[in-house]
Amino acid sequence: MTVTEKIINKAKAAQKTIVLPEGSEPRTLIAAAKVLADSIARPVLLGDPVLIEKTAADLGADIKGARVIDPVDKESAGYYAESLFRLRESKGLSREEAAKLILDPMYYAVMMVKCGDADGMVSGAVHTTGQMLRPALQIIKTKPGINCVSSSFIMELPDKTYGEDGVLIYADCVVIPDPTDEELAHIAVTTADTARTLCDFKEPRVAMLSFSTMGSAQHESADKVRRAVQIARRLSPQLCLDGEMQFDAAIVPEIGALKAPGSSVAGRANILIFPDLQSGNIGYKITQRLGKADAFAVLQGLARPCNDLSRGCSSDDIVKTIAITAVQAG
Ligand code: ACO
């Protein structure tokens, strides 16, 4: 069974309510119909009900079982606007500004999640990562004990030689451009949690990547990774984590044994933590294109799950992301 199939089965068992703020977007409607038909989750579509009905009918998407909410509906918008105002008053948000912001479906959806009226949110078929992330960061905030929101890319390779039977998790490839040592440590711990929850990794083995292996090179950027290793060990003493190490030392047993003898991670890592967003984002795209990996992103560290789509996503990608969000909510 693939990772995706396992996630979909878990989502079916969890039966969570997932709000889709881009409710009249065609790929989203096709995905909602599939999610309903296969009982993967309970979708809530935000948008103009007349437009949603018409677009769904034109597409032949059966969304009869979905809840449709018009975010400009006065009663619910008023309630969420007042809650938003109270949450952000200390940051200088006025009542009038909150009333305007709540008309943005991203803010409305995040407030639904915050108030417990939905278990999670999926968007990004139309909106950018920043437009989706900002309200989630401002309102949902991080899980207790975690200092930053980041992302994991689950990479499923056709070649089963490396990682966990061909599955490797990369982080952070989406959110934090230049993480501090502290943030890098939290990314490592959070990614191990994602590996257990979503991918059923029994033993997450985390390699903290660098251009240096165990002090072979001296530079501030490698020092940052070395400090992150120490912090991560304090945060999660049981976690199998090591570094700093180069990519080949992390995944190739012979090179790991040569460059990092005695390491419990070198040569057998199933989680790769990149030192910054440039290397993480480039790394996942190289694996996806040259290694022909199936790649999908997950936001992690939020107190309640919200996930981002690529604007080039297919309706199947949206179904998959709804299932991931439902499992994270469970
Ligand atoms: N974790 C937790 N909270 C955060 C984080 C984080 N990583 N980043 C920002 N915040 C919080 C701040 O503390 C602040 O909270 P407050 O308002 O309550 O004080 C709030 O979020 C806004 O912070 P800003 O510093 O104003 O952050 P900004 O809104 O400018 O940007 C963002 C945040 C959108 C995540 C930014 O870091 C970003 O653009 N990252 C890169 C996204 C991107 O383009 N990725 C690559 C493409 S995607 C792909 O290839 C698949």
Short mmCIF file of C-alpha atoms and ligand atoms in Angstrom, two decimals:
data_model
loop_
_atom_site.label_atom_id
_atom_site.label_comp_id
_atom_site.label_asym_id
_atom_site.label_seq_id
_atom_site.Cartn_x
_atom_site.Cartn_y
_atom_site.Cartn_z
CA MET A 1 0.00 0.00 0.00
CA THR A 2 1.36 3.49 -0.87
CA VAL A 3 1.66 6.25 1.73
CA THR A 4 -1.26 8.04 0.08
CA GLU A 5 -3.50 4.97 0.26
CA LYS A 6 -2.68 4.56 3.95
CA ILE A 7 -3.46 8.22 4.63
CA ILE A 8 -6.79 8.00 2.80
CA ASN A 9 -7.79 4.96 4.85
CA LYS A 10 -6.92 6.78 8.08
CA ALA A 11 -8.92 9.83 6.98
CA LYS A 12 -11.97 7.65 6.28
CA ALA A 13 -11.77 6.30 9.81
CA ALA A 14 -11.38 9.82 11.30
CA GLN A 15 -14.34 11.48 9.47
CA LYS A 16 -13.23 15.09 10.02
CA THR A 17 -14.82 18.34 8.83
CA ILE A 18 -12.50 20.20 6.45
CA VAL A 19 -13.25 23.72 5.27
CA LEU A 20 -12.37 24.66 1.68
CA PRO A 21 -12.31 28.46 1.33
CA GLU A 22 -11.92 28.33 -2.46
CA GLY A 23 -15.37 26.74 -2.65
CA SER A 24 -16.37 27.69 -6.19
CA GLU A 25 -13.01 26.77 -7.76
CA PRO A 26 -13.57 23.92 -10.26
CA ARG A 27 -10.77 21.53 -9.10
CA THR A 28 -11.90 22.07 -5.52
CA LEU A 29 -15.48 21.17 -6.41
CA ILE A 30 -14.41 18.00 -8.22
CA ALA A 31 -12.26 17.09 -5.20
CA ALA A 32 -15.15 17.77 -2.80
CA ALA A 33 -17.41 15.47 -4.83
CA LYS A 34 -14.77 12.69 -4.70
CA VAL A 35 -14.22 13.20 -0.96
CA LEU A 36 -17.98 12.86 -0.42
CA ALA A 37 -18.38 9.87 -2.74
CA ASP A 38 -15.52 7.99 -1.03
CA SER A 39 -16.43 9.18 2.53
CA ILE A 40 -12.93 10.57 3.10
CA ALA A 41 -14.06 13.64 5.09
CA ARG A 42 -16.93 16.11 5.48
CA PRO A 43 -16.14 19.08 3.22
CA VAL A 44 -17.45 22.60 3.88
CA LEU A 45 -17.40 24.87 0.83
CA LEU A 46 -17.11 28.63 1.28
CA GLY A 47 -18.43 30.96 -1.39
CA ASP A 48 -21.52 32.23 -3.16
CA PRO A 49 -23.99 29.29 -2.95
CA VAL A 50 -25.53 30.10 -6.34
CA LEU A 51 -22.14 30.13 -8.07
CA ILE A 52 -21.05 26.95 -6.26
CA GLU A 53 -24.25 25.11 -7.29
CA LYS A 54 -23.98 26.25 -10.90
CA THR A 55 -20.26 25.48 -11.26
CA ALA A 56 -20.74 22.05 -9.68
CA ALA A 57 -23.66 21.29 -11.99
CA ASP A 58 -21.66 22.38 -15.06
CA LEU A 59 -18.80 20.08 -13.96
CA GLY A 60 -21.11 17.17 -13.12
CA ALA A 61 -19.72 17.24 -9.54
CA ASP A 62 -22.21 15.88 -7.01
CA ILE A 63 -21.72 18.01 -3.89
CA LYS A 64 -25.15 17.42 -2.35
CA GLY A 65 -23.66 16.16 0.92
CA ALA A 66 -21.40 19.20 1.40
CA ARG A 67 -22.20 22.14 3.65
CA VAL A 68 -22.05 25.41 1.71
CA ILE A 69 -21.46 28.65 3.61
CA ASP A 70 -21.57 32.13 2.22
CA PRO A 71 -18.85 33.98 4.15
CA VAL A 72 -20.61 37.30 3.67
CA ASP A 73 -23.64 35.95 5.54
CA LYS A 74 -24.12 38.60 8.22
CA GLU A 75 -24.70 36.44 11.29
CA SER A 76 -21.71 34.08 11.12
CA ALA A 77 -19.39 36.76 9.71
CA GLY A 78 -20.31 39.01 12.64
CA TYR A 79 -19.53 36.27 15.17
CA TYR A 80 -16.15 35.40 13.60
CA ALA A 81 -15.26 39.10 13.14
CA GLU A 82 -15.83 39.75 16.84
CA SER A 83 -13.76 36.68 17.80
CA LEU A 84 -11.01 37.78 15.41
CA PHE A 85 -11.03 41.27 16.89
CA ARG A 86 -10.62 39.85 20.42
CA LEU A 87 -7.76 37.58 19.30
CA ARG A 88 -5.84 40.34 17.50
CA GLU A 89 -6.84 43.41 19.50
CA SER A 90 -3.51 43.34 21.32
CA LYS A 91 -1.76 43.45 17.91
CA GLY A 92 -3.59 46.67 17.06
CA LEU A 93 -6.48 45.23 14.99
CA SER A 94 -9.61 47.37 15.25
CA ARG A 95 -13.23 46.09 15.14
CA GLU A 96 -13.69 47.73 11.74
CA GLU A 97 -10.56 46.06 10.35
CA ALA A 98 -11.67 42.68 11.72
CA ALA A 99 -15.08 43.13 10.04
CA LYS A 100 -13.30 43.74 6.71
CA LEU A 101 -10.76 40.92 7.13
CA ILE A 102 -13.43 38.30 7.82
CA LEU A 103 -14.82 38.85 4.32
CA ASP A 104 -11.57 37.31 3.07
CA PRO A 105 -12.40 33.58 2.82
CA MET A 106 -8.90 32.69 4.12
CA TYR A 107 -9.58 34.51 7.39
CA TYR A 108 -13.14 33.18 7.59
CA ALA A 109 -11.91 29.59 7.14
CA VAL A 110 -9.11 29.98 9.68
CA MET A 111 -11.60 31.41 12.19
CA MET A 112 -13.90 28.41 11.61
CA VAL A 113 -10.96 26.14 12.50
CA LYS A 114 -9.94 28.29 15.47
CA CYS A 115 -13.51 28.30 16.86
CA GLY A 116 -13.84 24.51 16.44
CA ASP A 117 -16.47 24.70 13.66
CA ALA A 118 -14.10 22.82 11.32
CA ASP A 119 -11.28 20.40 12.10
CA GLY A 120 -8.93 21.72 9.43
CA MET A 121 -8.59 23.82 6.30
CA VAL A 122 -7.20 23.24 2.80
CA SER A 123 -6.61 26.05 0.27
CA GLY A 124 -4.08 27.38 -2.20
CA ALA A 125 -5.46 26.31 -5.59
CA VAL A 126 -5.95 30.04 -6.23
CA HIS A 127 -4.25 31.85 -3.34
CA THR A 128 -0.48 32.06 -2.78
CA THR A 129 1.31 30.30 0.08
CA GLY A 130 1.71 33.62 1.91
CA GLN A 131 -2.00 34.53 1.60
CA MET A 132 -2.92 31.17 3.07
CA LEU A 133 -0.19 31.00 5.71
CA ARG A 134 -0.40 34.47 7.22
CA PRO A 135 -3.91 34.11 8.76
CA ALA A 136 -3.04 30.60 9.98
CA LEU A 137 0.16 31.87 11.64
CA GLN A 138 -1.59 34.87 13.17
CA ILE A 139 -4.67 33.05 14.45
CA ILE A 140 -4.13 29.31 14.86
CA LYS A 141 -0.58 29.68 16.21
CA THR A 142 1.81 26.85 17.05
CA LYS A 143 1.28 23.65 19.01
CA PRO A 144 2.34 23.80 22.65
CA GLY A 145 6.09 23.22 22.95
CA ILE A 146 6.80 24.01 19.27
CA ASN A 147 8.24 27.42 18.41
CA CYS A 148 7.58 27.56 14.66
CA VAL A 149 5.34 26.40 11.86
CA SER A 150 7.23 24.64 9.08
CA SER A 151 6.59 22.07 6.37
CA SER A 152 7.45 18.54 5.42
CA PHE A 153 7.62 17.11 1.95
CA ILE A 154 6.80 13.43 1.81
CA MET A 155 8.87 12.01 -1.04
CA GLU A 156 7.84 8.61 -2.38
CA LEU A 157 10.51 7.29 -4.74
CA PRO A 158 10.10 4.55 -7.32
CA ASP A 159 13.56 3.29 -6.22
CA LYS A 160 13.02 1.61 -2.85
CA THR A 161 16.75 1.58 -1.89
CA TYR A 162 16.77 4.61 0.40
CA GLY A 163 14.78 5.86 3.38
CA GLU A 164 11.82 3.85 4.60
CA ASP A 165 11.23 1.53 1.67
CA GLY A 166 11.66 4.45 -0.75
CA VAL A 167 9.87 7.04 1.42
CA LEU A 168 11.90 10.01 2.70
CA ILE A 169 10.68 13.13 4.47
CA TYR A 170 12.32 16.48 3.69
CA ALA A 171 11.97 19.66 5.77
CA ASP A 172 11.59 22.59 5.66
CA CYS A 173 10.95 23.21 1.97
CA VAL A 174 8.15 25.83 2.13
CA VAL A 175 7.97 28.16 5.13
CA ILE A 176 11.04 29.55 6.97
CA PRO A 177 13.59 31.18 4.67
CA ASP A 178 16.52 31.23 7.11
CA PRO A 179 15.77 29.26 10.30
CA THR A 180 17.76 29.90 13.47
CA ASP A 181 19.46 26.97 15.23
CA GLU A 182 16.51 26.86 17.64
CA GLU A 183 13.97 26.79 14.77
CA LEU A 184 15.98 24.12 12.95
CA ALA A 185 15.82 21.94 16.06
CA HIS A 186 12.05 22.42 16.33
CA ILE A 187 11.66 21.61 12.61
CA ALA A 188 13.52 18.32 13.22
CA VAL A 189 11.34 17.31 16.18
CA THR A 190 8.11 18.31 14.41
CA THR A 191 9.07 16.42 11.26
CA ALA A 192 9.68 13.25 13.26
CA ASP A 193 6.15 13.66 14.63
CA THR A 194 4.76 14.07 11.08
CA ALA A 195 6.64 10.90 10.05
CA ARG A 196 4.99 8.91 12.84
CA THR A 197 1.49 10.34 12.38
CA LEU A 198 1.20 10.40 8.62
CA CYS A 199 3.68 7.84 7.34
CA ASP A 200 3.65 5.27 10.16
CA PHE A 201 7.45 5.47 10.57
CA LYS A 202 8.18 3.23 13.57
CA GLU A 203 11.64 4.75 14.01
CA PRO A 204 12.14 8.23 12.58
CA ARG A 205 15.90 8.65 11.91
CA VAL A 206 16.72 12.32 11.46
CA ALA A 207 19.81 13.60 9.62
CA MET A 208 20.61 17.29 10.03
CA LEU A 209 22.10 18.14 6.64
CA SER A 210 25.05 20.37 5.81
CA PHE A 211 27.99 20.55 3.40
CA SER A 212 30.07 19.29 6.33
CA THR A 213 30.04 15.91 8.09
CA MET A 214 30.84 15.78 11.81
CA GLY A 215 33.06 18.85 11.80
CA SER A 216 34.85 18.18 8.50
CA ALA A 217 34.39 21.86 7.50
CA GLN A 218 34.42 25.01 9.60
CA HIS A 219 31.89 27.69 8.71
CA GLU A 220 29.17 29.57 10.57
CA SER A 221 26.42 27.86 8.53
CA ALA A 222 27.71 24.39 9.54
CA ASP A 223 28.09 25.61 13.14
CA LYS A 224 24.39 26.54 13.08
CA VAL A 225 23.48 22.95 12.17
CA ARG A 226 25.78 21.59 14.91
CA ARG A 227 24.07 23.82 17.48
CA ALA A 228 20.64 22.72 16.19
CA VAL A 229 21.64 19.06 16.78
CA GLN A 230 22.41 19.83 20.44
CA ILE A 231 19.15 21.75 20.92
CA ALA A 232 17.06 19.01 19.24
CA ARG A 233 18.64 16.40 21.52
CA ARG A 234 17.59 18.45 24.54
CA LEU A 235 14.06 18.90 23.15
CA SER A 236 13.59 15.22 22.36
CA PRO A 237 16.23 13.02 24.04
CA GLN A 238 14.70 9.76 22.74
CA LEU A 239 14.73 10.83 19.09
CA CYS A 240 17.23 9.10 16.80
CA LEU A 241 18.90 12.24 15.37
CA ASP A 242 22.42 13.08 14.28
CA GLY A 243 24.52 15.56 12.35
CA GLU A 244 25.75 17.69 10.92
CA MET A 245 26.19 15.48 7.88
CA GLN A 246 26.26 15.58 4.08
CA PHE A 247 23.42 14.14 2.03
CA ASP A 248 25.38 11.07 0.87
CA ALA A 249 26.58 10.33 4.42
CA ALA A 250 22.94 10.49 5.54
CA ILE A 251 21.49 7.96 3.12
CA VAL A 252 24.27 5.72 1.70
CA PRO A 253 25.36 3.09 4.27
CA GLU A 254 28.99 2.77 3.07
CA ILE A 255 29.51 6.53 2.97
CA GLY A 256 27.79 6.99 6.33
CA ALA A 257 30.10 4.36 7.86
CA LEU A 258 33.15 6.06 6.35
CA LYS A 259 32.32 9.68 7.20
CA ALA A 260 30.34 9.26 10.42
CA PRO A 261 31.40 5.96 12.00
CA GLY A 262 29.30 4.97 15.00
CA SER A 263 26.39 7.26 14.06
CA SER A 264 22.97 5.67 14.55
CA VAL A 265 21.56 7.76 11.69
CA ALA A 266 24.30 8.03 9.04
CA GLY A 267 23.60 5.78 6.06
CA ARG A 268 20.05 4.98 7.19
CA ALA A 269 18.27 8.33 7.59
CA ASN A 270 14.58 8.46 6.66
CA ILE A 271 14.19 12.17 7.52
CA LEU A 272 16.38 14.90 6.03
CA ILE A 273 16.43 18.35 7.64
CA PHE A 274 17.84 21.01 5.32
CA PRO A 275 19.74 23.97 6.79
CA ASP A 276 17.59 26.60 5.06
CA LEU A 277 14.68 27.09 2.67
CA GLN A 278 16.84 27.54 -0.43
CA SER A 279 18.49 24.14 -0.05
CA GLY A 280 15.24 22.45 1.07
CA ASN A 281 13.14 23.79 -1.77
CA ILE A 282 15.82 23.04 -4.39
CA GLY A 283 16.43 19.60 -2.88
CA TYR A 284 12.82 18.45 -3.03
CA LYS A 285 12.40 19.66 -6.61
CA ILE A 286 15.55 17.82 -7.74
CA THR A 287 14.29 14.62 -6.12
CA GLN A 288 10.85 15.11 -7.64
CA ARG A 289 12.07 15.77 -11.18
CA LEU A 290 15.27 13.73 -11.54
CA GLY A 291 14.33 11.00 -9.07
CA LYS A 292 10.72 10.88 -10.34
CA ALA A 293 9.44 11.01 -6.77
CA ASP A 294 5.82 11.56 -5.89
CA ALA A 295 6.07 14.65 -3.64
CA PHE A 296 3.46 16.17 -1.39
CA ALA A 297 3.68 18.94 1.17
CA VAL A 298 2.30 19.12 4.68
CA LEU A 299 2.29 22.09 7.05
CA GLN A 300 3.37 21.11 10.54
CA GLY A 301 3.60 22.72 13.95
CA LEU A 302 0.21 24.50 13.78
CA ALA A 303 -2.09 23.94 16.75
CA ARG A 304 -4.80 22.85 14.26
CA PRO A 305 -4.13 21.67 10.72
CA CYS A 306 -4.24 23.98 7.71
CA ASN A 307 -2.62 22.90 4.47
CA ASP A 308 -1.52 24.67 1.35
CA LEU A 309 -1.90 23.54 -2.27
CA SER A 310 0.23 24.39 -5.24
CA ARG A 311 -1.65 26.64 -7.66
CA GLY A 312 -0.90 24.04 -10.34
CA CYS A 313 -2.56 21.28 -8.31
CA SER A 314 -4.96 18.70 -9.72
CA SER A 315 -8.26 17.70 -8.09
CA ASP A 316 -6.53 14.45 -6.98
CA ASP A 317 -3.88 16.54 -5.19
CA ILE A 318 -6.67 18.36 -3.36
CA VAL A 319 -8.29 15.06 -2.32
CA LYS A 320 -4.92 13.88 -1.00
CA THR A 321 -4.37 17.12 0.93
CA ILE A 322 -7.86 16.96 2.43
CA ALA A 323 -7.07 13.41 3.61
CA ILE A 324 -3.73 14.53 5.10
CA THR A 325 -5.45 17.38 6.93
CA ALA A 326 -8.10 15.02 8.30
CA VAL A 327 -5.40 12.66 9.61
CA GLN A 328 -3.49 15.55 11.22
CA ALA A 329 -6.74 16.68 12.86
CA GLY A 330 -7.32 13.19 14.21
N1 ACO B 1 5.95 29.94 12.66
C1 ACO B 1 5.12 30.51 13.55
N2 ACO B 1 4.71 31.80 13.47
C2 ACO B 1 5.20 32.54 12.46
C3 ACO B 1 6.11 32.02 11.50
C4 ACO B 1 6.47 30.66 11.63
N3 ACO B 1 7.28 30.04 10.75
N4 ACO B 1 6.40 33.01 10.60
C5 ACO B 1 5.72 34.10 10.99
N5 ACO B 1 4.99 33.81 12.11
C6 ACO B 1 4.04 34.68 12.81
C7 ACO B 1 4.70 35.91 13.41
O1 ACO B 1 5.14 35.66 14.70
C8 ACO B 1 3.56 36.89 13.37
O2 ACO B 1 2.67 36.65 14.43
P1 ACO B 1 1.94 37.89 15.17
O3 ACO B 1 1.34 38.74 14.08
O4 ACO B 1 0.91 37.24 16.04
O5 ACO B 1 3.00 38.61 15.92
C9 ACO B 1 2.79 36.51 12.10
O6 ACO B 1 3.12 35.15 11.84
C10 ACO B 1 3.15 37.33 10.89
O7 ACO B 1 4.58 37.38 10.87
P2 ACO B 1 5.45 38.15 9.77
O8 ACO B 1 6.86 38.21 10.21
O9 ACO B 1 4.75 39.44 9.45
O10 ACO B 1 5.43 37.12 8.62
P3 ACO B 1 4.97 37.38 7.18
O11 ACO B 1 3.49 37.51 7.24
O12 ACO B 1 5.73 38.46 6.55
O13 ACO B 1 5.43 36.02 6.44
C11 ACO B 1 5.40 33.81 5.71
C12 ACO B 1 5.20 34.73 6.90
C13 ACO B 1 4.29 34.08 4.68
C14 ACO B 1 5.29 32.36 6.11
C15 ACO B 1 6.82 34.06 5.10
O14 ACO B 1 7.76 33.51 5.99
C16 ACO B 1 7.03 33.48 3.75
O15 ACO B 1 6.61 34.11 2.77
N6 ACO B 1 7.70 32.28 3.63
C17 ACO B 1 8.04 31.68 2.38
C18 ACO B 1 6.83 31.13 1.67
C19 ACO B 1 7.18 30.73 0.26
O16 ACO B 1 7.10 31.53 -0.63
N7 ACO B 1 7.59 29.45 0.10
C20 ACO B 1 8.13 28.88 -1.09
C21 ACO B 1 7.12 28.55 -2.14
S1 ACO B 1 6.06 27.24 -1.82
C22 ACO B 1 6.60 25.85 -2.69
O17 ACO B 1 7.56 25.85 -3.37
C23 ACO B 1 5.83 24.58 -2.52
#
